[in-house]
Amino acid sequence: MGVGSKLGEVAPFTVMVIMEGCTIALTIMAKTVMSRGMSPFVFVVYTNALGTLILLPYSFLYHRERSTHTHTLVYLYIFPSEFLRFFVN
């Protein structure tokens, strides 16, 4: 029983406590800004934008080793055309 196995057992609980803290902080922040007059829709947009800014760099770093040129072609050429076609049709 080394330190690594103990850390593996404690890590899920630690992450759960951190996530609960984030949920509580977000609830308090939502109550505060909405009591001052912010629209709930604006708050949702700001919250999602903040989450995107936080998680997007992690996604690029995590998937960097597994990316191939085929995936790059799909993202650069096929996805934008399908995205635009969604709005045109």
PDB file of C-alpha atoms in Angstrom:
ATOM      1  CA  MET A   1       0.000   0.000   0.000  1.00  0.00           C
ATOM      2  CA  GLY A   2       1.942   2.943  -1.266  1.00  0.00           C
ATOM      3  CA  VAL A   3       1.158   6.600  -1.443  1.00  0.00           C
ATOM      4  CA  GLY A   4      -0.119   6.202  -5.026  1.00  0.00           C
ATOM      5  CA  SER A   5      -2.894   3.798  -4.054  1.00  0.00           C
ATOM      6  CA  LYS A   6      -3.990   6.029  -1.161  1.00  0.00           C
ATOM      7  CA  LEU A   7      -4.076   9.022  -3.508  1.00  0.00           C
ATOM      8  CA  GLY A   8      -6.176   7.021  -5.971  1.00  0.00           C
ATOM      9  CA  GLU A   9      -8.703   6.280  -3.241  1.00  0.00           C
ATOM     10  CA  VAL A  10      -8.922   9.872  -2.005  1.00  0.00           C
ATOM     11  CA  ALA A  11      -8.971  11.642  -5.390  1.00  0.00           C
ATOM     12  CA  PRO A  12     -12.661  11.002  -6.289  1.00  0.00           C
ATOM     13  CA  PHE A  13     -13.840  12.291  -2.922  1.00  0.00           C
ATOM     14  CA  THR A  14     -11.624  15.355  -3.168  1.00  0.00           C
ATOM     15  CA  VAL A  15     -12.924  16.176  -6.639  1.00  0.00           C
ATOM     16  CA  MET A  16     -16.504  15.692  -5.413  1.00  0.00           C
ATOM     17  CA  VAL A  17     -15.967  18.164  -2.556  1.00  0.00           C
ATOM     18  CA  ILE A  18     -14.406  20.698  -4.939  1.00  0.00           C
ATOM     19  CA  MET A  19     -17.325  20.353  -7.358  1.00  0.00           C
ATOM     20  CA  GLU A  20     -19.847  20.827  -4.556  1.00  0.00           C
ATOM     21  CA  GLY A  21     -17.986  23.972  -3.512  1.00  0.00           C
ATOM     22  CA  CYS A  22     -18.171  25.260  -7.089  1.00  0.00           C
ATOM     23  CA  THR A  23     -21.898  24.500  -7.209  1.00  0.00           C
ATOM     24  CA  ILE A  24     -22.492  26.396  -3.971  1.00  0.00           C
ATOM     25  CA  ALA A  25     -20.414  29.348  -5.198  1.00  0.00           C
ATOM     26  CA  LEU A  26     -22.346  29.439  -8.478  1.00  0.00           C
ATOM     27  CA  THR A  27     -25.674  29.356  -6.620  1.00  0.00           C
ATOM     28  CA  ILE A  28     -24.628  32.233  -4.353  1.00  0.00           C
ATOM     29  CA  MET A  29     -23.343  34.210  -7.326  1.00  0.00           C
ATOM     30  CA  ALA A  30     -26.585  33.597  -9.263  1.00  0.00           C
ATOM     31  CA  LYS A  31     -28.705  34.764  -6.321  1.00  0.00           C
ATOM     32  CA  THR A  32     -26.579  37.881  -5.892  1.00  0.00           C
ATOM     33  CA  VAL A  33     -26.576  39.018  -9.516  1.00  0.00           C
ATOM     34  CA  MET A  34     -30.244  38.210 -10.118  1.00  0.00           C
ATOM     35  CA  SER A  35     -31.296  40.134  -7.009  1.00  0.00           C
ATOM     36  CA  ARG A  36     -29.447  43.128  -8.501  1.00  0.00           C
ATOM     37  CA  GLY A  37     -31.448  42.874 -11.718  1.00  0.00           C
ATOM     38  CA  MET A  38     -29.531  40.632 -14.132  1.00  0.00           C
ATOM     39  CA  SER A  39     -31.656  38.524 -16.441  1.00  0.00           C
ATOM     40  CA  PRO A  40     -31.375  34.753 -15.878  1.00  0.00           C
ATOM     41  CA  PHE A  41     -30.724  34.297 -19.603  1.00  0.00           C
ATOM     42  CA  VAL A  42     -27.767  36.681 -19.510  1.00  0.00           C
ATOM     43  CA  PHE A  43     -26.403  34.880 -16.461  1.00  0.00           C
ATOM     44  CA  VAL A  44     -26.611  31.531 -18.269  1.00  0.00           C
ATOM     45  CA  VAL A  45     -24.758  32.956 -21.281  1.00  0.00           C
ATOM     46  CA  TYR A  46     -22.019  34.411 -19.074  1.00  0.00           C
ATOM     47  CA  THR A  47     -21.709  31.177 -17.106  1.00  0.00           C
ATOM     48  CA  ASN A  48     -21.421  29.064 -20.254  1.00  0.00           C
ATOM     49  CA  ALA A  49     -18.898  31.477 -21.780  1.00  0.00           C
ATOM     50  CA  LEU A  50     -16.765  31.308 -18.639  1.00  0.00           C
ATOM     51  CA  GLY A  51     -16.950  27.512 -18.621  1.00  0.00           C
ATOM     52  CA  THR A  52     -15.911  27.427 -22.272  1.00  0.00           C
ATOM     53  CA  LEU A  53     -12.930  29.683 -21.640  1.00  0.00           C
ATOM     54  CA  ILE A  54     -11.825  27.499 -18.742  1.00  0.00           C
ATOM     55  CA  LEU A  55     -12.306  24.104 -20.419  1.00  0.00           C
ATOM     56  CA  LEU A  56     -11.288  24.822 -24.022  1.00  0.00           C
ATOM     57  CA  PRO A  57      -7.506  25.045 -23.423  1.00  0.00           C
ATOM     58  CA  TYR A  58      -7.620  21.811 -21.425  1.00  0.00           C
ATOM     59  CA  SER A  59      -9.335  20.072 -24.331  1.00  0.00           C
ATOM     60  CA  PHE A  60      -6.630  21.114 -26.771  1.00  0.00           C
ATOM     61  CA  LEU A  61      -3.866  19.990 -24.418  1.00  0.00           C
ATOM     62  CA  TYR A  62      -5.527  16.673 -23.571  1.00  0.00           C
ATOM     63  CA  HIS A  63      -6.221  15.635 -27.165  1.00  0.00           C
ATOM     64  CA  ARG A  64      -2.963  16.950 -28.610  1.00  0.00           C
ATOM     65  CA  GLU A  65      -1.166  13.575 -28.658  1.00  0.00           C
ATOM     66  CA  ARG A  66      -4.043  11.725 -30.297  1.00  0.00           C
ATOM     67  CA  SER A  67      -4.796  14.183 -33.088  1.00  0.00           C
ATOM     68  CA  THR A  68      -4.000  13.183 -36.645  1.00  0.00           C
ATOM     69  CA  HIS A  69      -4.090  15.018 -39.930  1.00  0.00           C
ATOM     70  CA  THR A  70      -7.390  13.347 -40.814  1.00  0.00           C
ATOM     71  CA  HIS A  71      -9.097  14.888 -37.818  1.00  0.00           C
ATOM     72  CA  THR A  72      -7.641  18.275 -38.703  1.00  0.00           C
ATOM     73  CA  LEU A  73      -9.131  18.054 -42.186  1.00  0.00           C
ATOM     74  CA  VAL A  74     -12.517  17.160 -40.768  1.00  0.00           C
ATOM     75  CA  TYR A  75     -12.490  20.093 -38.361  1.00  0.00           C
ATOM     76  CA  LEU A  76     -11.161  22.628 -40.846  1.00  0.00           C
ATOM     77  CA  TYR A  77     -13.241  21.773 -43.920  1.00  0.00           C
ATOM     78  CA  ILE A  78     -16.274  19.621 -43.185  1.00  0.00           C
ATOM     79  CA  PHE A  79     -17.445  21.047 -39.871  1.00  0.00           C
ATOM     80  CA  PRO A  80     -17.613  24.730 -40.949  1.00  0.00           C
ATOM     81  CA  SER A  81     -19.513  23.835 -44.117  1.00  0.00           C
ATOM     82  CA  GLU A  82     -22.032  21.757 -42.178  1.00  0.00           C
ATOM     83  CA  PHE A  83     -22.353  24.518 -39.599  1.00  0.00           C
ATOM     84  CA  LEU A  84     -23.100  27.109 -42.265  1.00  0.00           C
ATOM     85  CA  ARG A  85     -25.502  24.772 -44.034  1.00  0.00           C
ATOM     86  CA  PHE A  86     -27.495  24.560 -40.807  1.00  0.00           C
ATOM     87  CA  PHE A  87     -28.201  28.301 -40.976  1.00  0.00           C
ATOM     88  CA  VAL A  88     -28.806  28.455 -44.743  1.00  0.00           C
ATOM     89  CA  ASN A  89     -31.405  25.679 -44.942  1.00  0.00           C
TER      90      ASN A  89
END
